[in-house]
Each structure stands twice: as structure tokens, then as C-alpha cells.
């Protein structure tokens, strides 16, 4: 009865979400408080209904009900408990149900609170969020139902169906085929939920933006109401991208973290527009500027979330991240088209109402810097979008798919990311309203000269590539500018308020968490930049077959192959593990154990690199192949990845900065705010 209960809850949730849409529109048109309350309660009850459905599917996954097609395809008896739970989002059907559940949960949190100044937005927020839930529930119920079972027909065919076909028996497989081996990694246990939390989180500010357009609200109250939603969605999306990069680094075995894979990019593009929106929204709150930008960016971010979900699930993209082909593609395209045209029409209708009387007074002001920031992020987004769509369009019109690879993205986006690094250094030195070119030039020149020490040291250490030296200079300029402004503000507050340094730091952060949380985010991005240039510009590699006792050499390191053990395990794997001794100048440093797991059921191998990590570099060894008599030879590929760990350290600081910005606080009312113009 567990499966029918889960399915039944889906059907009722479909009805309640549609009821919420209809009654909210009718209630707003008729000014009926009772109908609006009905709509709100219908939207609220959708979440517990979907919660029951999710729990039902989890019970089926954990208890091994392999007669259900989704359970059979994503679990087996040998899988550990945590992977059986992760199977909820390990396949097409479960992940769509998970998507619905998260969005209904966010809608529940939004609607359960008391509405005050935004009461006029309530009907349309209910309409947008519930309609989105309704659409995804249609996909789950009619296209990708996780509660379908296997049946055997009279002619021996196995079919997947919700209800038993005529003259058929229910199949009862003794075991399942198991989760894709590439997904049996802790990173994939948390990576998809983080992405889904980011994707669904952006639906809330989108709903408020559309509600503001419909009601004619041109103030910034909808921005303030969704500020934390936007930051939280951005945090989850950032975390999802980082965890995905770490998974690729640990599992895919190509020595990298980002391959400009189409599915990777489909998750990156809403992050780009969402990041631009977060910066742009600050300017509207401070100066009433960029109202058109903010509405357009949040509409675009929402549509890109749906578009990225479509690309991943339609079968259009060939990627290790994508799901199998599905019939949901046309439905997705129709939904995207309807929502985009509807949103764009509303924006054009209210275009003149969103104009601002305030004008940017100086090219060197904070307002100008945020405008340039928007243009840069939007340009990177367009490049990535073209890279994704070009192979699809070329195949559609010519019959041949033209591959767009990493060289295109690196050459096209590299200069733009460099400009963003420069802008990160300049923005803390500017002020709201106006900044004179002379005063800005004086500070920038001093900090730029000090930052030159970093590329000079790199040059002395043997770095000769001018692109690397320029990037290092930009990174340290951004770090210095951020630290300079922070230290200057601390000293100023300490002197004015007669406070100790620590108390001044505490009060500054407490009174303006968004500003200093943003600074931490920028420092994290700069440190991530170090890791990126380390692996992209200075990675070295070698590959070779060696017998036991023989060695490979790379960048002054010696990698000695000691032995290889190969054995079957009770959970259906063939596990090969090599022992490699790493030494330098005759001194033993560490022993690592690269390996490969072959899964008999799926006939697929998963690489397990052996890694020696330090702050300065990773030594990354992959077991590629081996002879039948293992002592006679095995093939290894070795990478030296300089500075890669600063990518993960910077990511952690970025997350910390976002949490600081999210933490409840209040704007500073002190001298530093008037002098520096906190932002």
C-alpha cells in the first residue's frame, strides 16, 4: 500500500496546487478575502502532501521494493543505507518529485508567515509558485512517475506501468540494477540537493517580482522581502557548483575540476545572472537605480533555471551529468516559452513606470561600477549560452553537431573574468554618488604598485607566462583593495568611538553584515582564482607503463610502483588498488593508493585517484590499466596540480561570507557609514 499512498498524495497535491492558482486569481479579482485564504491554505497543504509522497518513495527505496521500476533502476541490496536515500534524486523520476517537494516547501515557508506591507502581492505570489509546482507535478504524474511498477505480459514482455495491463502479472525481481557507479560518491549525495535548493529558491524572488509588475509596485519592497531568499538560493547554487567540481575532481579521473561540460554550464548560467542580480539589487535599494535590470535579471534567472533543468532531462545534451532521453522536452519548452513571454510582456507594460529620476553622476562612482559588473556578467552568460545552443542549432539545420569545447570558453570568457577581478579591487575604493578620478587614481595606483610584488615573486620563482603574471597581479590587487578598505574602516571606527580593534571589527560587521559578508565572498573568489590559474596554467602530467619497482618522474618527484592487488568484493565489484611511493631527492614523502572499481551489474568502472595534498599542490595519480600478471606492468597517469587546494579554501570562505551576509543584522548608523558609504 505504500506505493499507492505515495501516488495518491501526488494526485491530491496536483488538485490543491491547481486550486491555489484558480482561487488566488479569482480572490484577487473579486477582492474576496475568503477565496484568498482558501488559495493560501491550498498552497500550504501541498507541501505536507508531497512530503508524504516523498517519504513513501524513500521507504520503497530503502526496503528494496524492486517491483517498482524506479527502485529497481536506482538501488540494489548491496548499497549502503545513505546511498539508498540519495537514490531519491539519482534518477529522472525521483529528482523531479524532489524538485516539486523543495519548491512546495519554499512556498510553504513564504506563505506561512504574516503578510503586512506585501499583502497586495500575496495572490500573485501564490499563483506563480503554485503554477510552477502544478507544472512539475504534471511531469511527475503523466511523464516520469516514480510509482510505476514492472509487469510481465502474456507474451513475456516486461512493461513499466502504473496500473496492471490486461492479462499480466506483477514482476518481482530479487535485486535491482543499482545506482550509477559514478554517483556513488559523497559529493553526489549532497551536490544535486544543493543545486535543486538553489534552483527552486530563485522561484520565490521571481514570484515577488512578477507580483510587483502585476500590481504596479515600483518601489523596492519586493526586493527587501526577497533579499534573503535570493542570497540563500545563490548560496545553495554556489555550493552545488563547488561540490560538483569536487566530485568531478575525485571521481571522473581526468585530473581536473571543470570541463566546460554542457550540463555544468547549464547550472552555471543562472548563477551568472543571479550574481548580477544580487549586485544590481543593492543599487536599487541605495539609489533607486537599475529597476529594469533587476526585474529582467530575476526573470532571466528563473527561465534559465527551468531551461537548465530541461537541457539536463531532455536528452539533448551528451554528458555524464545528464539523464536519459525523455518525453518531457516539449512540455518544458512550452512552459519556458509561456513564462518568458508572459514575464517579458509584463516588464514591457511597466517599463516606463520603472524609470528612475536619479542619474549616475560619475563614471567612477559605485553605481557605475555595478553597471559595468552587470554588463560583464551578462556578456559571460551570453557566451556560455551560445556555446550550449550552437551544437544543437547546427545539428538541427545542417545535420552535423559541431562541438564547442573548453578552448572556446576559456578564450572568450577569460578576459571578462579578468575585468571582473579588476572591478572587485576597484569597487571597495569607490563611493556612492560621486568619486573623483584623481582621488580614486591615487589609491588605485598605490595598491596596484604594492600588488606588483606578487607577480615579481612569481617571476623570480620561474613563472614566465604573461597571462599568469597578469592574473596573479589582478588577484592580489583585489585582495589588497578589500583589505585596505576594511582596515581603514576599522581604524576609523576605533578612533571615533574609542573602541578596541576587536570591538570595532565586531560592531562594523554586526551593523553591516551585507557589506562585510560581500567582502568575504570577494576574498573567497580571489583565492579560488589562485587555484584556477594554478591548475589551468601550471598543471604538468606524464603517463607510462611500469613494472613493480619501476618509477615515473614528474616535476622533480619520483613515483614508484610497489604492487597491485585485485580482488572481488561481496557487493559485486572488482577492486584494483595500487601502492605508489612518492619521493623527492631520495626522501620518501607519502604512499598513496590509486585504484579502480569495476561494477559487474552495470559493467562500468569508477576511478579512485591517489592524491597527496598540500597547500601548494596536489600530486594526483590515476591507475589507467594493468597487465594480467600485475607484477609485469601497470599504466599510471600522474598530474601535478599547483595551488588547486586554494580553489576549495576560497570556496569555503565564499560560503562563510554568504552566511555572514544572511545573518540578521542592521545597517550601521555611525561615522563610517557617512564617510565610506556602506554597501
XYZ file of N, CA, C and O in Angstrom, residues 516-591:
304
model
N 30.297 43.394 4.660
C 31.487 42.619 5.017
C 31.327 41.142 4.657
O 32.324 40.456 4.412
N 30.086 40.672 4.599
C 29.869 39.348 4.028
C 30.265 39.337 2.563
O 30.895 38.392 2.076
N 29.902 40.434 1.853
C 30.302 40.565 0.447
C 31.807 40.623 0.285
O 32.374 40.047 -0.662
N 32.491 41.300 1.203
C 33.955 41.356 1.141
C 34.567 39.962 1.320
O 35.532 39.598 0.634
N 34.004 39.184 2.258
C 34.489 37.812 2.432
C 34.262 36.989 1.165
O 35.118 36.192 0.764
N 33.116 37.190 0.537
C 32.834 36.490 -0.716
C 33.877 36.858 -1.763
O 34.408 35.995 -2.475
N 34.203 38.136 -1.869
C 35.198 38.579 -2.848
C 36.577 37.997 -2.550
O 37.309 37.610 -3.468
N 36.932 37.945 -1.266
C 38.219 37.318 -0.910
C 38.210 35.841 -1.288
O 39.212 35.305 -1.786
N 37.074 35.168 -1.056
C 36.961 33.769 -1.443
C 37.120 33.581 -2.935
O 37.819 32.665 -3.395
N 36.491 34.461 -3.717
C 36.606 34.375 -5.183
C 38.051 34.588 -5.622
O 38.553 33.900 -6.522
N 38.732 35.543 -4.996
C 40.131 35.795 -5.344
C 41.004 34.570 -5.063
O 41.854 34.186 -5.880
N 40.798 33.937 -3.914
C 41.568 32.734 -3.582
C 41.210 31.577 -4.517
O 42.084 30.778 -4.890
N 39.935 31.482 -4.897
C 39.548 30.488 -5.895
C 40.285 30.741 -7.206
O 40.690 29.797 -7.905
N 40.479 32.024 -7.527
C 41.228 32.368 -8.736
C 42.643 31.832 -8.710
O 43.178 31.393 -9.742
N 43.271 31.849 -7.528
C 44.624 31.267 -7.412
C 44.611 29.788 -7.775
O 45.488 29.300 -8.503
N 43.621 29.067 -7.237
C 43.523 27.645 -7.547
C 43.273 27.395 -9.017
O 43.815 26.452 -9.610
N 42.458 28.259 -9.630
C 42.127 28.075 -11.043
C 43.339 28.309 -11.928
O 43.628 27.501 -12.826
N 44.082 29.398 -11.691
C 45.250 29.626 -12.551
C 46.335 28.593 -12.288
O 47.096 28.243 -13.189
N 46.384 28.067 -11.052
C 47.375 27.040 -10.750
C 47.198 25.810 -11.604
O 48.145 25.320 -12.234
N 45.948 25.298 -11.670
C 45.715 24.065 -12.418
C 45.601 24.330 -13.918
O 46.002 23.500 -14.747
N 45.062 25.497 -14.309
C 44.866 25.777 -15.724
C 46.168 26.146 -16.434
O 46.337 25.829 -17.609
N 47.068 26.810 -15.743
C 48.268 27.331 -16.406
C 49.543 26.586 -16.055
O 50.531 26.659 -16.789
N 49.546 25.868 -14.924
C 50.806 25.253 -14.488
C 50.700 23.748 -14.270
O 51.636 23.137 -13.766
N 49.575 23.152 -14.631
C 49.446 21.701 -14.480
C 50.439 20.990 -15.393
O 50.599 21.341 -16.560
N 51.115 19.976 -14.846
C 52.004 19.130 -15.635
C 51.550 17.689 -15.484
O 50.944 17.317 -14.472
N 51.829 16.879 -16.494
C 51.353 15.496 -16.454
C 52.297 14.574 -17.203
O 53.047 15.015 -18.087
N 52.267 13.310 -16.830
C 53.009 12.266 -17.529
C 52.238 10.962 -17.409
O 51.401 10.807 -16.513
N 52.520 10.044 -18.318
C 51.846 8.751 -18.299
C 52.808 7.681 -18.799
O 53.618 7.929 -19.699
N 52.707 6.500 -18.218
C 53.569 5.417 -18.669
C 53.239 4.106 -17.991
O 52.582 4.070 -16.951
N 53.710 3.016 -18.616
C 53.567 1.694 -18.021
C 54.868 1.335 -17.320
O 55.950 1.480 -17.895
N 54.753 0.861 -16.089
C 55.935 0.489 -15.310
C 55.685 -0.859 -14.645
O 54.548 -1.210 -14.310
N 56.747 -1.619 -14.474
C 56.668 -2.876 -13.728
C 56.884 -2.589 -12.254
O 57.305 -1.486 -11.870
N 56.577 -3.582 -11.416
C 56.786 -3.406 -9.985
C 58.237 -3.019 -9.706
O 59.171 -3.626 -10.224
N 58.405 -1.975 -8.884
C 59.738 -1.497 -8.551
C 60.227 -0.390 -9.451
O 61.199 0.292 -9.121
N 59.589 -0.187 -10.606
C 59.991 0.881 -11.519
C 59.241 2.178 -11.184
O 58.277 2.179 -10.414
N 59.701 3.264 -11.797
C 59.195 4.582 -11.396
C 58.856 5.457 -12.587
O 59.376 5.271 -13.698
N 58.006 6.438 -12.343
C 57.751 7.559 -13.239
C 58.250 8.825 -12.560
O 58.226 8.920 -11.323
N 58.685 9.801 -13.345
C 59.202 11.056 -12.798
C 58.420 12.232 -13.363
O 58.091 12.263 -14.557
N 58.143 13.211 -12.490
C 57.412 14.408 -12.911
C 57.745 15.551 -11.971
O 57.587 15.433 -10.745
N 58.235 16.650 -12.548
C 58.478 17.895 -11.801
C 59.320 17.670 -10.549
O 59.059 18.248 -9.487
N 60.339 16.818 -10.657
C 61.242 16.571 -9.540
C 60.771 15.497 -8.575
O 61.491 15.162 -7.626
N 59.575 14.946 -8.787
C 59.040 13.888 -7.930
C 59.242 12.531 -8.590
O 59.210 12.410 -9.824
N 59.412 11.507 -7.773
C 59.524 10.133 -8.247
C 58.353 9.326 -7.712
O 58.046 9.365 -6.511
N 57.694 8.591 -8.614
C 56.515 7.811 -8.261
C 56.836 6.342 -8.527
O 56.905 5.921 -9.696
N 57.047 5.591 -7.470
C 57.484 4.202 -7.587
C 56.312 3.252 -7.398
O 55.609 3.295 -6.380
N 56.122 2.378 -8.409
C 55.058 1.380 -8.370
C 55.518 0.202 -7.529
O 56.464 -0.489 -7.874
N 54.832 -0.018 -6.403
C 55.240 -1.081 -5.488
C 54.484 -2.385 -5.746
O 55.095 -3.446 -5.893
N 53.150 -2.320 -5.792
C 52.382 -3.548 -6.021
C 50.952 -3.182 -6.397
O 50.515 -2.033 -6.260
N 50.206 -4.206 -6.879
C 48.809 -4.031 -7.238
C 48.024 -5.246 -6.759
O 48.404 -6.387 -7.008
N 46.942 -4.996 -6.037
C 46.071 -6.089 -5.595
C 44.734 -5.970 -6.310
O 44.177 -4.866 -6.443
N 44.223 -7.108 -6.780
C 42.945 -7.157 -7.496
C 42.090 -8.232 -6.848
O 42.536 -9.384 -6.710
N 40.872 -7.876 -6.454
C 40.004 -8.852 -5.783
C 38.546 -8.473 -5.958
O 38.205 -7.286 -6.104
N 37.681 -9.493 -5.947
C 36.237 -9.265 -5.975
C 35.733 -8.990 -4.558
O 36.303 -9.474 -3.576
N 34.651 -8.231 -4.475
C 34.057 -7.916 -3.176
C 32.639 -8.481 -3.120
O 32.014 -8.736 -4.157
N 32.090 -8.650 -1.926
C 30.741 -9.220 -1.800
C 29.645 -8.371 -2.434
O 28.571 -8.882 -2.745
N 29.892 -7.066 -2.629
C 28.847 -6.204 -3.184
C 28.907 -6.084 -4.710
O 28.361 -5.156 -5.296
N 29.580 -7.018 -5.367
C 29.546 -7.069 -6.829
C 30.541 -6.178 -7.526
O 30.293 -5.727 -8.646
N 31.685 -5.935 -6.887
C 32.723 -5.109 -7.508
C 34.004 -5.910 -7.678
O 34.295 -6.828 -6.917
N 34.776 -5.509 -8.687
C 36.148 -5.962 -8.812
C 37.029 -4.769 -8.496
O 37.032 -3.770 -9.218
N 37.760 -4.859 -7.377
C 38.510 -3.708 -6.860
C 40.000 -3.916 -7.109
O 40.585 -4.906 -6.670
N 40.582 -2.964 -7.827
C 42.027 -2.970 -8.061
C 42.634 -1.777 -7.339
O 42.166 -0.640 -7.506
N 43.664 -2.022 -6.531
C 44.300 -0.953 -5.755
C 45.810 -1.067 -5.876
O 46.384 -2.123 -5.589
N 46.432 0.020 -6.311
C 47.887 0.052 -6.453
C 48.507 0.798 -5.283
O 47.872 1.656 -4.658
N 49.747 0.474 -4.999
C 50.524 1.180 -3.980
C 51.637 1.948 -4.678
O 52.458 1.358 -5.390
N 51.640 3.270 -4.487
C 52.632 4.144 -5.119
C 53.371 4.917 -4.037
O 52.755 5.593 -3.204
N 54.685 4.832 -4.060
C 55.520 5.584 -3.121
C 55.996 6.857 -3.797
O 56.629 6.815 -4.862
N 55.684 8.006 -3.186
C 56.110 9.305 -3.717
C 57.352 9.757 -2.956
O 57.373 9.769 -1.720
N 58.370 10.124 -3.700
C 59.610 10.594 -3.073
C 60.185 11.759 -3.864
O 59.812 11.994 -5.022
N 61.069 12.490 -3.214
C 61.741 13.621 -3.870
C 63.150 13.744 -3.321
O 63.343 13.748 -2.105
N 64.106 13.805 -4.232
C 65.525 13.899 -3.853
C 65.907 12.768 -2.900
O 66.645 12.972 -1.923
N 65.372 11.583 -3.170
C 65.701 10.413 -2.361
C 64.977 10.321 -1.037
O 65.128 9.340 -0.308
N 64.121 11.306 -0.725
C 63.400 11.315 0.546
C 61.962 10.851 0.325
O 61.236 11.411 -0.500
N 61.551 9.831 1.074
C 60.186 9.330 0.963
C 59.212 10.345 1.569
O 59.404 10.819 2.694
N 58.153 10.663 0.796
C 57.183 11.657 1.245
C 55.865 11.028 1.714
O 55.381 11.313 2.801
N 55.300 10.188 0.884
C 53.995 9.623 1.233
C 53.708 8.438 0.316
O 54.208 8.349 -0.803
N 52.865 7.547 0.776
C 52.411 6.410 -0.021
C 50.927 6.610 -0.319
O 50.126 6.867 0.588
